[in-house]
CSV table of C-alpha atoms in Angstrom, one decimal:
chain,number,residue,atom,x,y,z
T,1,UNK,CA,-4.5,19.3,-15.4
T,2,UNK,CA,-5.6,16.9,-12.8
T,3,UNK,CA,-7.5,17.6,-9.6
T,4,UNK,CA,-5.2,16.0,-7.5
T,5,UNK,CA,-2.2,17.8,-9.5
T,6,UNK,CA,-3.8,21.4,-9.3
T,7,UNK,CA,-3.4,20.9,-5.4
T,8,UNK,CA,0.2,20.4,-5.3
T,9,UNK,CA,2.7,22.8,-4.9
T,10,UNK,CA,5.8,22.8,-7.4
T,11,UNK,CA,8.4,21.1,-5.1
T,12,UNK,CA,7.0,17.0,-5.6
T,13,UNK,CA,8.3,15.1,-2.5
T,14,UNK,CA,11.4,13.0,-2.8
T,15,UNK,CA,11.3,9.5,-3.9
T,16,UNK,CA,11.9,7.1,-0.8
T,17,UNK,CA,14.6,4.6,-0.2
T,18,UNK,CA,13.6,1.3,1.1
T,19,UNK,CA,11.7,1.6,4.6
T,20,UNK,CA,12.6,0.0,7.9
T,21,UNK,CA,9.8,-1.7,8.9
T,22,UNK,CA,11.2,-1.6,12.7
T,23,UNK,CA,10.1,2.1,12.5
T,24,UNK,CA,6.8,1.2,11.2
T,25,UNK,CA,6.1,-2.0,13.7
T,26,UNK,CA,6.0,-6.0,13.8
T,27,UNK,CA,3.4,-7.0,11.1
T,28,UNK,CA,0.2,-8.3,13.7
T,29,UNK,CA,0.8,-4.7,15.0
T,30,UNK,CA,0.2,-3.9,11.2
T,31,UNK,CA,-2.1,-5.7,10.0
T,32,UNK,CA,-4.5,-5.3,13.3
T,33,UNK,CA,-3.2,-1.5,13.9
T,34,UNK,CA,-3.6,0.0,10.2
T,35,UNK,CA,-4.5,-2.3,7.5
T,36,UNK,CA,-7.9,-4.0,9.3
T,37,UNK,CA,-8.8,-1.0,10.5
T,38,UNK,CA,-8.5,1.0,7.0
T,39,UNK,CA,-10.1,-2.3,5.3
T,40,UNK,CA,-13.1,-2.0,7.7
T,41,UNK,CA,-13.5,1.8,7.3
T,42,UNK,CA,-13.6,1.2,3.4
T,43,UNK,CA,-16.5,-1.3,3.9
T,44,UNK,CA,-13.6,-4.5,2.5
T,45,UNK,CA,-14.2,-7.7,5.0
T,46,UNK,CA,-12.1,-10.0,3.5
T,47,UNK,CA,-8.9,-11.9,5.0
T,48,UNK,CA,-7.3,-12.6,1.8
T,49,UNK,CA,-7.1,-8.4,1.1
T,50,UNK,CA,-6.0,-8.0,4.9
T,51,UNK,CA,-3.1,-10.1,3.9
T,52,UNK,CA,-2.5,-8.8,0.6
T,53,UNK,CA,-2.1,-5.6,1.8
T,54,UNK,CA,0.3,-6.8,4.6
T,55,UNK,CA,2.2,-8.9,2.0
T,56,UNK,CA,2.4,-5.8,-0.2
T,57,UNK,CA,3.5,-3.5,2.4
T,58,UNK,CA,6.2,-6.2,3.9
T,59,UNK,CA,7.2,-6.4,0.3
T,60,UNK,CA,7.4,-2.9,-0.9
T,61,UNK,CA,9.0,-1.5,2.1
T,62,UNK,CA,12.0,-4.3,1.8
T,63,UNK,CA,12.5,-4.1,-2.0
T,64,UNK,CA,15.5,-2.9,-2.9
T,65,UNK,CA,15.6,1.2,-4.7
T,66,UNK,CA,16.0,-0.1,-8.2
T,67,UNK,CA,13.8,-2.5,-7.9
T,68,UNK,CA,10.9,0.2,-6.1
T,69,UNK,CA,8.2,1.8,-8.5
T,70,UNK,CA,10.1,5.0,-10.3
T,71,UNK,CA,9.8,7.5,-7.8
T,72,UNK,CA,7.8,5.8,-5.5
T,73,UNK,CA,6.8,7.5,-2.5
T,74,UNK,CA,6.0,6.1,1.0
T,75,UNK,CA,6.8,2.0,2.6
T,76,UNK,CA,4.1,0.8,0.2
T,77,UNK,CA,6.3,2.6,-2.9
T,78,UNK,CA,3.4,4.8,-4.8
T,79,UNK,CA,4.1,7.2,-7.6
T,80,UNK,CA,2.7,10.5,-7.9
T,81,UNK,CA,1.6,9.2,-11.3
T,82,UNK,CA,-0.2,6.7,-10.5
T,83,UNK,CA,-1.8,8.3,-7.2
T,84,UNK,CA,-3.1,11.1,-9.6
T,85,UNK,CA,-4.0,8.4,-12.0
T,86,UNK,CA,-6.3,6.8,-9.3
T,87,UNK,CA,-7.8,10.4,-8.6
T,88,UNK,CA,-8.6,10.7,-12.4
T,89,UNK,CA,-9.4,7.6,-13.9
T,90,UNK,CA,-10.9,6.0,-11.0
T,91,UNK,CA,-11.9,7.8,-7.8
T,92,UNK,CA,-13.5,10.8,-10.5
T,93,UNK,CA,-16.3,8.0,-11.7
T,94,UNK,CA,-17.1,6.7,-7.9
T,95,UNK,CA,-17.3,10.1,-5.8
T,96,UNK,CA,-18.9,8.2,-2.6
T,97,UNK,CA,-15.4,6.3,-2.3
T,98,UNK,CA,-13.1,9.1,-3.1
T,99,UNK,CA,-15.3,11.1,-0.9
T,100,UNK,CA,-14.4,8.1,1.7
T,101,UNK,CA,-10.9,7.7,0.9
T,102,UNK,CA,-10.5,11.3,0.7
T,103,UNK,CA,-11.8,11.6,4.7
T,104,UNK,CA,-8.2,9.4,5.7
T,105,UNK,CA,-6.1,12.1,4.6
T,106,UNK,CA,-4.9,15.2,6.4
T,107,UNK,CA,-7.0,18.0,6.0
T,108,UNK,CA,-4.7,20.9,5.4
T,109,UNK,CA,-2.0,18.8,4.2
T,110,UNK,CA,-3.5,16.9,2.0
T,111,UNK,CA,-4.6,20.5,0.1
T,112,UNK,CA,-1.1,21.1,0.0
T,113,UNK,CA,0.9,18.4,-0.8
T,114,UNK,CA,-1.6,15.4,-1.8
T,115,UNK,CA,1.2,12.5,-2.8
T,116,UNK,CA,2.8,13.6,0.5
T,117,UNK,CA,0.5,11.9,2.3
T,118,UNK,CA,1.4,8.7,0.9
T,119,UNK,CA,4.6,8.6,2.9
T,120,UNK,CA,3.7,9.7,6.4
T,121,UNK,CA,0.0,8.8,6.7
T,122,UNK,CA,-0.2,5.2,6.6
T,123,UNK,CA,-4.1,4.6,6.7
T,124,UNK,CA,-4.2,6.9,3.8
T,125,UNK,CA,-1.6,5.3,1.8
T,126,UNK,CA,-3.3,1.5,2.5
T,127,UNK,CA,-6.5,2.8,1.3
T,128,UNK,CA,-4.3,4.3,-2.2
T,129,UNK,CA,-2.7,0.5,-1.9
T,130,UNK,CA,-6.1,-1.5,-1.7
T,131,UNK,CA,-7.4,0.6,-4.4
T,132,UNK,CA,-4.1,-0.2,-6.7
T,133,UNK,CA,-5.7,-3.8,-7.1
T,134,UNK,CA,-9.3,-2.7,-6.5
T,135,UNK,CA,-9.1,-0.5,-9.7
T,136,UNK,CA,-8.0,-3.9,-11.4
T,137,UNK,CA,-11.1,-5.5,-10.7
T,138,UNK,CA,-8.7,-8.8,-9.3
T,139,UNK,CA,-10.2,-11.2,-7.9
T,140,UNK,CA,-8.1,-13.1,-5.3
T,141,UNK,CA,-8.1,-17.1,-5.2
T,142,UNK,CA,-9.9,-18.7,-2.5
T,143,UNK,CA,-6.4,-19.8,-1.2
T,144,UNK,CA,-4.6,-17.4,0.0
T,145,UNK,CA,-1.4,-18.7,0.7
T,146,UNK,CA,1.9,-16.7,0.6
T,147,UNK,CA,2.3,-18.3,-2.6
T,148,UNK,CA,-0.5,-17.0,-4.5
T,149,UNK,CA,-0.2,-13.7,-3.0
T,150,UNK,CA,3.1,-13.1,-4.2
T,151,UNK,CA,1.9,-14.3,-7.6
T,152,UNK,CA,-0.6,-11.3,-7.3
T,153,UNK,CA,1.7,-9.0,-6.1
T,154,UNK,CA,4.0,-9.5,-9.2
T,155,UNK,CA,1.8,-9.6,-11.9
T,156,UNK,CA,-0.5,-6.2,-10.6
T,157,UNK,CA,1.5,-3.7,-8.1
T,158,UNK,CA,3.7,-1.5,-9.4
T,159,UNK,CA,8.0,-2.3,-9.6
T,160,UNK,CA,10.3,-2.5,-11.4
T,161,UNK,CA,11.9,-6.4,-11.7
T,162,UNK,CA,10.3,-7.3,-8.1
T,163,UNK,CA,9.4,-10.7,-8.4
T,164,UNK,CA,7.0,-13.2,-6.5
T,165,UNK,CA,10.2,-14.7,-4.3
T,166,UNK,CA,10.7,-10.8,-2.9
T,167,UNK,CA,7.3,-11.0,-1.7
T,168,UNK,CA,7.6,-14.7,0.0
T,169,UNK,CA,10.8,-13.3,1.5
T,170,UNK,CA,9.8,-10.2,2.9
T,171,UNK,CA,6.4,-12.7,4.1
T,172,UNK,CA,8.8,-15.2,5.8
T,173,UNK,CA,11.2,-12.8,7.5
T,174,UNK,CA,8.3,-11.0,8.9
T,175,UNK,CA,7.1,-14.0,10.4
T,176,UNK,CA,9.8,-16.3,11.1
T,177,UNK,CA,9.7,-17.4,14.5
T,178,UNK,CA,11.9,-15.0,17.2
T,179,UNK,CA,14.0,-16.4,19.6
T,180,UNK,CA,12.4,-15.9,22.9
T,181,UNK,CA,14.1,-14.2,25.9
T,182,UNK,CA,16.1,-16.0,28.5
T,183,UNK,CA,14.3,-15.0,31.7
């Protein structure tokens, strides 16, 4: 038995529905308030993760339940499995970054309840996303237009039918241009 498994008590949290990213925030307050921030922490300087991450997480969140990872957990739609995957086969062969990743997690609830922490701890559950392409070894394009991140996002993060034109819709209706205001 895994690690990660041992730690968790019998009850597995419940898969999660699609999120509302109005609860979670507009996507600059995203990208500059949880995803740059985890990036940096993690030692990743790249743009073209920054918004991979984004896309992912805009993506994810909006993607309807059948089309979510089976049992997916949290806006950016983890399994257990493959969370305790990532412990095992991954994080177990590069202790200095699981000890890193491990130091974004909850310490007491993390000991109890490791996957839940993919669904209310959002710096956590970015790090658990960047490493869902990291593991892969992916390297992104030079460009890194909506486009070929969606391209990305459907051939290497977890679903189940998602397809590039989710991705470039959840992209554009995050960032579609608001009506300002009459003053």
């Amino acid at each position: 038995m895994s690690a990660i498994a041992a730690q968790s008590t019998p009850k597995q949290p419940e898969p999660t529905p699609s999120f509302s990213l109005v609860q979670l925030g507009d996507s600059a307050s995203l990208q500059q308030g949880i995803i740059q921030p985890t990036l940096d922490y993690l030692g990743v300087s790249c743009q073209r993760t920054t918004q991979l991450l984004l896309g992912t997480l805009l993506c994810t969140a909006r993607l309807a339940p059948g089309k979510r990872a089976a049992q997916a957990i949290g806006p950016y739609g983890i399994s257990a499995q493959l969370h305790i995957h990532l412990w095992d086969d991954y994080l177990a062969l590069q202790p200095e970054l699981a000890s890193q990743i491990r130091g974004l997690a909850s310490q007491h609830c993390f000991l109890r309840d490791p996957h839940a922490e993919l669904g209310y701890n959002l710096a956590y559950a970015t790090a658990i996303a960047w490493l869902v392409y990291h593991s892969q070894q992916l390297q992104l394009p030079n460009r890194s237009d909506p486009a070929s991140l969606a391209r990305i996002w459907e051939a290497s993060y977890p679903h189940r039918g998602g397809q590039a034109s989710d991705f470039l819709y959840a992209w554009r209706q995050a960032f579609r241009r608001r009506p300002r205001a009459l003053s």
